[in-house]
Tab-separated table of C-alpha atoms and ligand atoms in Angstrom:
chain	number	residue	atom	x	y	z
M	1	MET	CA	109.028	78.162	171.693
M	2	THR	CA	108.723	81.462	173.507
M	3	ARG	CA	107.026	84.434	172.006
M	4	TYR	CA	108.243	87.631	172.608
M	5	THR	CA	105.544	90.729	171.954
M	6	GLY	CA	109.032	93.176	171.730
M	7	LEU	CA	112.487	93.712	172.701
M	8	ILE	CA	111.671	94.893	176.192
M	9	GLU	CA	110.302	91.427	177.078
M	10	ARG	CA	112.864	89.548	175.135
M	11	TYR	CA	115.859	91.313	176.969
M	12	ARG	CA	114.499	92.181	180.161
M	13	LYS	CA	117.355	91.262	182.223
M	14	ARG	CA	119.094	93.535	180.663
M	15	LEU	CA	117.107	96.697	180.734
M	16	PRO	CA	115.518	99.065	183.494
M	17	VAL	CA	112.547	97.555	183.958
M	18	THR	CA	110.847	95.850	187.047
M	19	ALA	CA	107.825	93.251	187.049
M	20	ASN	CA	105.339	96.014	187.403
M	21	THR	CA	106.273	97.982	184.522
M	22	ARG	CA	103.645	98.524	182.170
M	23	LEU	CA	105.172	97.942	178.857
M	24	ILE	CA	104.543	100.307	175.988
M	25	SER	CA	105.317	97.789	172.891
M	26	LEU	CA	104.441	97.618	169.309
M	27	GLY	CA	106.311	94.205	168.729
M	28	GLU	CA	109.371	95.711	168.082
M	29	GLY	CA	112.816	94.290	167.476
M	30	ASN	CA	113.592	90.924	166.212
M	31	THR	CA	114.503	92.606	162.567
M	32	PRO	CA	115.764	90.371	159.834
M	33	LEU	CA	119.677	89.768	159.842
M	34	ILE	CA	120.300	89.031	155.893
M	35	GLN	CA	123.212	87.888	154.202
M	36	LEU	CA	124.039	89.478	151.114
M	37	HIS	CA	124.399	86.975	148.319
M	38	ASN	CA	124.932	88.680	145.009
M	39	ILE	CA	126.677	91.962	145.789
M	40	PRO	CA	130.038	90.326	147.426
M	41	LYS	CA	130.108	88.380	143.926
M	42	LEU	CA	129.464	91.668	142.092
M	43	ILE	CA	132.599	93.149	143.578
M	44	GLY	CA	134.517	90.089	143.609
M	45	LYS	CA	135.467	90.093	147.154
M	46	ASP	CA	135.568	87.170	149.696
M	47	VAL	CA	133.657	89.420	152.421
M	48	THR	CA	130.911	88.088	154.134
M	49	ILE	CA	128.171	90.928	154.538
M	50	TYR	CA	125.144	90.887	156.632
M	51	VAL	CA	122.495	93.749	156.285
M	52	LYS	CA	120.481	94.131	160.130
M	53	PHE	CA	117.135	95.474	158.317
M	54	GLU	CA	115.765	97.938	160.899
M	55	GLY	CA	113.002	99.331	158.205
M	56	LEU	CA	110.853	96.303	159.420
M	57	ASN	CA	110.123	97.437	162.863
M	58	PRO	CA	106.683	98.702	163.378
M	59	THR	CA	106.802	102.149	162.086
M	60	GLY	CA	109.530	101.664	159.748
M	61	SER	CA	112.944	102.584	161.630
M	62	PHE	CA	115.347	101.448	164.376
M	63	LYS	CA	113.790	104.454	166.261
M	64	ASP	CA	111.218	102.030	167.669
M	65	ARG	CA	113.755	100.046	169.855
M	66	GLY	CA	114.473	103.207	171.467
M	67	MET	CA	111.056	104.408	171.497
M	68	THR	CA	109.556	101.685	172.972
M	69	MET	CA	111.621	101.945	176.234
M	70	ALA	CA	111.826	105.652	176.273
M	71	VAL	CA	107.725	106.031	176.501
M	72	THR	CA	107.482	103.028	178.737
M	73	LYS	CA	109.879	104.680	181.300
M	74	ALA	CA	107.799	108.048	180.496
M	75	VAL	CA	104.623	106.445	181.468
M	76	GLU	CA	105.949	104.857	184.411
M	77	ALA	CA	107.330	108.345	185.803
M	78	GLY	CA	103.779	109.718	184.891
M	79	SER	CA	104.418	111.928	182.106
M	80	GLN	CA	101.457	112.948	180.084
M	81	ALA	CA	103.079	114.237	177.274
M	82	ILE	CA	106.649	113.318	175.066
M	83	ILE	CA	108.378	115.876	172.618
M	84	CYS	CA	110.955	115.335	170.049
M	85	ALA	CA	112.810	117.246	167.386
M	86	SER	CA	113.139	114.951	164.473
M	87	THR	CA	114.315	114.434	160.835
M	88	GLY	CA	111.030	112.210	160.227
M	89	ASN	CA	111.456	108.801	161.602
M	90	THR	CA	111.515	109.875	165.386
M	91	SER	CA	108.505	111.705	165.390
M	92	ALA	CA	107.060	108.863	163.248
M	93	SER	CA	107.922	106.385	166.049
M	94	ALA	CA	107.188	108.855	169.180
M	95	ALA	CA	103.732	109.433	167.395
M	96	ALA	CA	102.658	105.742	167.526
M	97	TYR	CA	103.945	105.227	170.634
M	98	ALA	CA	102.411	107.704	172.488
M	99	VAL	CA	99.152	106.615	170.890
M	100	ARG	CA	99.636	103.233	172.225
M	101	ALA	CA	100.355	104.642	175.586
M	102	GLY	CA	97.534	107.223	175.562
M	103	ILE	CA	99.505	110.302	176.118
M	104	LYS	CA	100.210	113.401	174.120
M	105	ALA	CA	103.294	113.511	171.163
M	106	PHE	CA	104.467	116.735	170.191
M	107	VAL	CA	106.974	116.996	167.367
M	108	LEU	CA	109.305	119.674	165.862
M	109	ILE	CA	110.523	118.899	162.358
M	110	PRO	CA	112.219	121.266	159.757
M	111	GLU	CA	109.563	122.331	157.053
M	112	GLY	CA	110.039	120.801	153.744
M	113	LYS	CA	112.985	118.116	154.951
M	114	ILE	CA	111.156	115.624	155.811
M	115	ALA	CA	110.366	112.332	153.801
M	116	LEU	CA	107.047	112.240	152.335
M	117	GLY	CA	106.208	108.895	154.256
M	118	LYS	CA	107.511	110.176	157.551
M	119	LEU	CA	105.166	113.023	157.334
M	120	ALA	CA	102.344	110.903	156.380
M	121	GLN	CA	102.672	108.101	159.043
M	122	THR	CA	103.119	111.262	161.829
M	123	LEU	CA	99.996	112.581	160.689
M	124	MET	CA	98.010	109.554	160.731
M	125	TYR	CA	99.387	108.585	164.211
M	126	ASP	CA	97.741	111.957	165.151
M	127	ALA	CA	100.840	113.762	166.747
M	128	LYS	CA	100.792	117.464	167.092
M	129	ILE	CA	103.158	118.494	164.662
M	130	ILE	CA	105.135	121.980	164.832
M	131	GLN	CA	106.610	122.670	161.713
M	132	ILE	CA	109.786	125.128	161.905
M	133	ASN	CA	111.420	126.900	159.647
M	134	GLY	CA	115.050	125.717	161.014
M	135	ASN	CA	116.781	122.613	160.613
M	136	PHE	CA	117.076	119.532	162.838
M	137	ASP	CA	119.686	121.099	165.232
M	138	ARG	CA	117.640	124.208	165.626
M	139	GLY	CA	114.641	122.132	166.491
M	140	MET	CA	116.712	120.140	169.175
M	141	ALA	CA	117.819	123.165	171.013
M	142	LEU	CA	114.483	124.498	171.090
M	143	VAL	CA	113.234	121.110	172.521
M	144	LYS	CA	115.758	121.293	174.916
M	145	GLU	CA	114.435	124.549	176.433
M	146	VAL	CA	111.211	123.877	175.825
M	147	ALA	CA	111.243	121.007	178.337
M	148	GLU	CA	112.510	123.125	180.952
M	149	LEU	CA	109.356	125.270	180.814
M	150	ALA	CA	106.524	122.990	180.106
M	151	PRO	CA	105.481	119.299	181.441
M	152	VAL	CA	106.985	117.231	178.515
M	153	THR	CA	109.233	114.674	178.327
M	154	ILE	CA	112.119	114.521	175.747
M	155	VAL	CA	112.410	111.342	173.573
M	156	ASN	CA	115.422	112.303	171.342
M	157	SER	CA	118.419	110.063	171.821
M	158	ILE	CA	119.596	112.316	174.412
M	159	ASN	CA	117.017	110.222	176.591
M	160	PRO	CA	119.312	107.531	178.102
M	161	TYR	CA	116.513	105.077	177.657
M	162	ARG	CA	116.383	105.547	174.091
M	163	ILE	CA	120.137	103.934	174.115
M	164	GLU	CA	119.031	101.286	176.400
M	165	GLY	CA	116.533	100.127	174.007
M	166	GLN	CA	118.539	100.722	171.069
M	167	LYS	CA	121.672	98.707	172.060
M	168	THR	CA	119.282	95.443	171.747
M	169	ALA	CA	119.984	95.284	168.365
M	170	ALA	CA	123.739	94.361	169.361
M	171	PHE	CA	122.323	91.610	171.255
M	172	GLU	CA	119.908	90.339	168.598
M	173	ILE	CA	123.284	89.889	166.066
M	174	ILE	CA	125.214	88.207	168.692
M	175	ASP	CA	122.401	86.020	169.480
M	176	GLU	CA	121.708	85.102	165.272
M	177	LEU	CA	125.450	84.815	164.506
M	178	GLY	CA	126.736	83.408	167.775
M	179	TYR	CA	129.552	85.860	167.935
M	180	PRO	CA	129.909	89.415	166.959
M	181	PRO	CA	130.902	90.493	163.635
M	182	ASP	CA	134.650	91.809	162.664
M	183	PHE	CA	132.946	95.166	161.453
M	184	HIS	CA	129.726	97.057	162.154
M	185	CYS	CA	128.872	99.739	159.615
M	186	LEU	CA	126.133	102.376	160.410
M	187	PRO	CA	124.987	105.767	159.207
M	188	VAL	CA	125.858	108.454	161.779
M	189	GLY	CA	123.425	111.375	162.220
M	190	ASN	CA	122.706	112.157	166.027
M	191	ALA	CA	125.206	109.391	166.678
M	192	GLY	CA	122.765	107.683	169.608
M	193	ASN	CA	122.809	104.432	167.381
M	194	ILE	CA	126.487	104.069	167.262
M	195	THR	CA	126.543	104.767	170.879
M	196	ALA	CA	123.963	102.432	171.738
M	197	TYR	CA	125.479	99.411	169.364
M	198	TRP	CA	128.710	100.038	171.256
M	199	LYS	CA	126.978	99.579	174.487
M	200	GLY	CA	125.219	96.735	173.466
M	201	TYR	CA	128.216	94.726	172.284
M	202	LYS	CA	130.245	95.798	175.242
M	203	GLU	CA	127.892	94.604	177.660
M	204	TYR	CA	127.074	91.385	175.713
M	205	SER	CA	130.365	90.108	175.004
M	206	THR	CA	130.985	90.242	178.860
M	207	TYR	CA	128.134	87.463	179.022
M	208	SER	CA	129.661	85.706	176.100
M	209	GLN	CA	127.624	83.463	174.367
M	210	GLY	CA	130.317	80.739	173.754
M	211	GLN	CA	133.845	80.444	172.598
M	212	ASP	CA	133.143	82.256	169.318
M	213	ALA	CA	132.414	85.259	171.328
M	214	VAL	CA	135.430	85.734	173.380
M	215	CYS	CA	137.781	84.625	170.329
M	216	ARG	CA	136.489	87.105	168.169
M	217	GLY	CA	136.178	90.088	170.660
M	218	ARG	CA	134.140	93.222	169.717
M	219	PRO	CA	133.375	94.793	166.368
M	220	VAL	CA	135.400	97.863	164.879
M	221	MET	CA	132.695	100.459	164.707
M	222	CYS	CA	132.626	102.255	161.484
M	223	GLY	CA	130.379	105.163	161.077
M	224	TYR	CA	129.555	106.841	157.878
M	225	GLN	CA	127.954	110.633	157.129
M	226	ALA	CA	126.711	112.315	154.190
M	227	ALA	CA	129.533	114.397	152.765
M	228	GLY	CA	127.648	117.669	153.339
M	229	ALA	CA	126.776	116.777	157.119
M	230	ALA	CA	130.025	115.263	158.175
M	231	PRO	CA	130.711	116.719	161.751
M	232	PHE	CA	132.602	113.735	162.923
M	233	VAL	CA	134.631	113.624	159.704
M	234	GLN	CA	135.637	117.273	160.008
M	235	GLY	CA	136.260	117.176	163.507
M	236	ALA	CA	133.909	120.036	164.267
M	237	MET	CA	130.129	120.830	164.299
M	238	VAL	CA	128.546	121.723	160.980
M	239	ASP	CA	126.128	124.872	160.970
M	240	ASN	CA	124.400	123.838	157.400
M	241	PRO	CA	124.045	120.572	156.743
M	242	GLU	CA	122.828	119.446	153.641
M	243	THR	CA	122.195	115.981	151.900
M	244	ILE	CA	119.266	113.883	150.157
M	245	ALA	CA	119.621	111.665	153.083
M	246	THR	CA	117.321	113.762	155.219
M	247	ALA	CA	117.631	111.379	158.025
M	248	ILE	CA	121.325	112.060	158.643
M	249	ARG	CA	120.955	115.868	157.844
M	250	ILE	CA	122.444	116.944	160.941
M	251	GLY	CA	125.177	119.079	162.077
M	252	HIS	CA	125.375	119.037	165.808
M	253	PRO	CA	125.259	115.617	166.715
M	254	GLN	CA	124.168	115.437	170.284
M	255	SER	CA	125.922	112.137	171.407
M	256	TRP	CA	129.168	113.863	170.215
M	257	ASP	CA	131.291	112.346	173.055
M	258	LEU	CA	129.987	109.182	173.215
M	259	ALA	CA	130.351	108.265	169.710
M	260	TRP	CA	134.343	109.330	169.824
M	261	THR	CA	134.491	106.730	172.405
M	262	ALA	CA	132.797	104.253	170.562
M	263	GLN	CA	135.293	105.043	167.539
M	264	GLN	CA	138.223	105.175	169.845
M	265	GLU	CA	137.231	101.955	172.018
M	266	SER	CA	136.558	99.981	168.996
M	267	GLY	CA	139.583	101.167	167.107
M	268	GLY	CA	136.952	102.242	164.284
M	269	TRP	CA	136.813	105.382	162.145
M	270	PHE	CA	134.433	107.960	160.737
M	271	ASP	CA	134.199	108.673	156.995
M	272	LYS	CA	131.593	110.420	154.536
M	273	PHE	CA	130.194	109.599	151.190
M	274	THR	CA	128.292	111.710	148.480
M	275	ASP	CA	124.975	111.992	147.698
M	276	GLU	CA	125.742	110.167	144.717
M	277	GLN	CA	127.353	107.169	146.737
M	278	ILE	CA	124.676	107.013	148.826
M	279	LEU	CA	121.947	106.898	146.042
M	280	ALA	CA	123.988	104.323	144.146
M	281	ALA	CA	124.581	101.989	147.136
M	282	GLN	CA	120.489	102.125	147.912
M	283	LYS	CA	119.690	101.247	144.156
M	284	MET	CA	122.501	98.588	144.461
M	285	LEU	CA	120.644	97.087	147.346
M	286	SER	CA	117.596	96.955	146.077
M	287	GLN	CA	118.322	95.987	142.667
M	288	HIS	CA	120.556	93.275	143.489
M	289	GLU	CA	119.454	91.880	146.854
M	290	GLY	CA	115.585	93.028	146.816
M	291	VAL	CA	116.401	94.923	150.074
M	292	PHE	CA	114.782	98.586	149.764
M	293	CYS	CA	115.982	100.771	152.533
M	294	GLU	CA	115.940	104.829	152.938
M	295	PRO	CA	118.749	106.739	151.347
M	296	ALA	CA	120.287	107.515	154.682
M	297	SER	CA	120.433	104.001	155.765
M	298	ALA	CA	122.662	103.017	152.412
M	299	THR	CA	125.177	104.966	153.908
M	300	SER	CA	126.306	101.791	155.698
M	301	LEU	CA	126.551	99.806	152.766
M	302	ALA	CA	128.360	102.981	150.556
M	303	GLY	CA	131.050	103.021	153.573
M	304	ALA	CA	131.557	99.044	153.578
M	305	LEU	CA	131.914	98.701	149.903
M	306	HIS	CA	134.449	101.566	150.084
M	307	ASP	CA	136.456	100.265	152.999
M	308	ILE	CA	136.652	96.882	151.336
M	309	SER	CA	137.485	98.041	147.957
M	310	THR	CA	140.846	99.619	149.756
M	311	GLY	CA	141.418	96.795	151.667
M	312	LYS	CA	140.855	98.769	155.335
M	313	ILE	CA	138.143	96.022	155.735
M	314	PRO	CA	139.955	93.032	154.789
M	315	GLU	CA	139.104	90.168	152.893
M	316	GLY	CA	137.645	87.229	154.916
M	317	SER	CA	135.832	89.673	157.035
M	318	VAL	CA	132.144	89.230	158.716
M	319	ILE	CA	130.457	92.621	158.246
M	320	VAL	CA	127.096	93.770	159.617
M	321	CYS	CA	125.504	96.872	157.880
M	322	THR	CA	122.730	98.569	159.840
M	323	LEU	CA	119.691	99.386	157.159
M	324	THR	CA	118.228	102.276	159.510
M	325	GLY	CA	115.037	102.844	157.768
M	326	ASN	CA	112.716	101.403	155.168
M	327	GLY	CA	112.813	102.701	151.661
M	328	ILE	CA	108.822	103.070	151.469
M	329	LYS	CA	109.446	106.158	153.677
M	330	ASP	CA	110.855	108.222	150.740
M	331	PRO	CA	109.054	107.439	147.467
M	332	GLU	CA	110.052	111.038	146.157
M	333	ILE	CA	113.834	109.752	145.967
M	334	ALA	CA	112.925	106.398	144.850
M	335	MET	CA	110.925	107.641	142.229
M	336	GLN	CA	113.737	110.101	141.239
M	337	GLN	CA	116.265	107.027	141.395
M	338	CYS	CA	113.830	105.240	138.629
M	339	ALA	CA	113.199	108.264	136.597
M	340	ASP	CA	114.606	106.195	133.426
M	341	ALA	CA	112.603	103.161	134.214
M	342	LYS	CA	109.172	104.709	133.506
M	343	PRO	CA	106.332	101.723	133.496
M	344	VAL	CA	105.258	101.384	129.991
M	345	THR	CA	101.519	101.962	129.072
M	346	ILE	CA	100.152	99.468	126.525
M	347	ASP	CA	96.477	98.368	125.256
M	348	ALA	CA	94.655	96.093	127.692
M	349	SER	CA	94.755	93.401	125.222
M	350	LEU	CA	96.591	89.867	125.526
M	351	ASP	CA	98.531	90.738	122.005
M	352	GLN	CA	100.213	93.886	123.519
M	353	VAL	CA	101.034	92.099	126.899
M	354	LYS	CA	102.579	89.432	125.503
M	355	LYS	CA	104.323	91.665	123.156
M	356	ALA	CA	105.531	93.553	126.037
M	357	ILE	CA	106.911	90.498	127.792
M	358	LEU	CA	108.989	88.962	124.659
M	359	ASP	CA	110.241	92.519	124.017
M	360	SER	CA	111.940	92.672	127.133
M	361	LEU	CA	113.078	88.917	127.656
Z	1	LIG	C1	117.837	108.591	163.112
Z	1	LIG	C2	118.282	107.956	161.803
Z	1	LIG	C3	119.750	107.717	161.519
Z	1	LIG	C4	120.839	108.182	162.157
Z	1	LIG	O1	120.758	107.694	163.667
Z	1	LIG	P1	121.482	108.229	164.806
Z	1	LIG	O2	121.174	107.786	165.926
Z	1	LIG	O3	121.085	109.718	164.792
Z	1	LIG	O4	122.965	108.852	164.441
Z	1	LIG	C5	120.086	107.283	160.417
Z	1	LIG	N1	119.014	106.621	159.415
Z	1	LIG	C6	117.881	106.588	159.772
Z	1	LIG	C7	116.673	106.246	158.628
Z	1	LIG	C8	117.473	106.848	160.915
Z	1	LIG	O5	115.878	107.255	161.143
């Protein structure tokens, strides 16, 4: 059995590296594709739903797929520093891969609008954090401007190597299932990921894995946004995006045209869901499947469940939902979600512990 240390090694023939490229890797990729067993029964529909749990990447989000590639290429080009604007996960990922490479990371984050776990990680990885009193979109604009004036490589998803790394998630899905799913659902913020999956599916199906891939073609791409940050649903940029799903609190997506191409070529669609619907899906996944993702990630399941219920996604379908990040990243939302389930405190006695168990059986 081949032991891969990361996705660049595993898919190096399809990625822009040479035998001499020094790979900057933390063993990213190869994340589990988990079939949901309880939720389809709960909703009473004959559908096969898998979740691609990207929260199990080294820094807890799919951003690592793109970052291993972007930092590898930045180092190859002689760059000494990288920079990004971030809602949290990109900054954590950039910081970790920069440390690994021995270069500097600068991250611009919207003050007060990133989840606690992401801030803690980024601090621990020793990045230079620049907080701005503006949102992600403002940070992104500033990063693009400053990169013209200072020797830093941008590692947001406008960096084409990010897309190259991220497309490998589609490869893994086809390798594991043996065919592409009928529908692929994912949350959309900056829209780099939907762009990357579509690129991956298109590239891989031309090197079909067998009869199945040929028969089933490519998935329909379903991009889901938060109701308060839904430029693709409105068909126009949004100036003051708002949602508790901070990872997709983006009003001016950078991959605007590419995401529309993915939607059109795949025959897919965009839709939006309220914070309540997103939080309900997050809780449902944790409480019925044992999979804990962050709020933004659950948007993919919220959307899939909605479209299954209306029949837009028909019974008999094979569906993959990308869970973009780990639930542990956002402990504050998790605690709010479970405000009614406060742990009981009792005396440290055998009697009391026994009573507590029998009372709740
Ligand atoms: C970055 C991110 C997204 C959005 O991905 P885009 O490529 O910007 O559309 C969604 N969920 C999580 C957890 C993220 O970190």
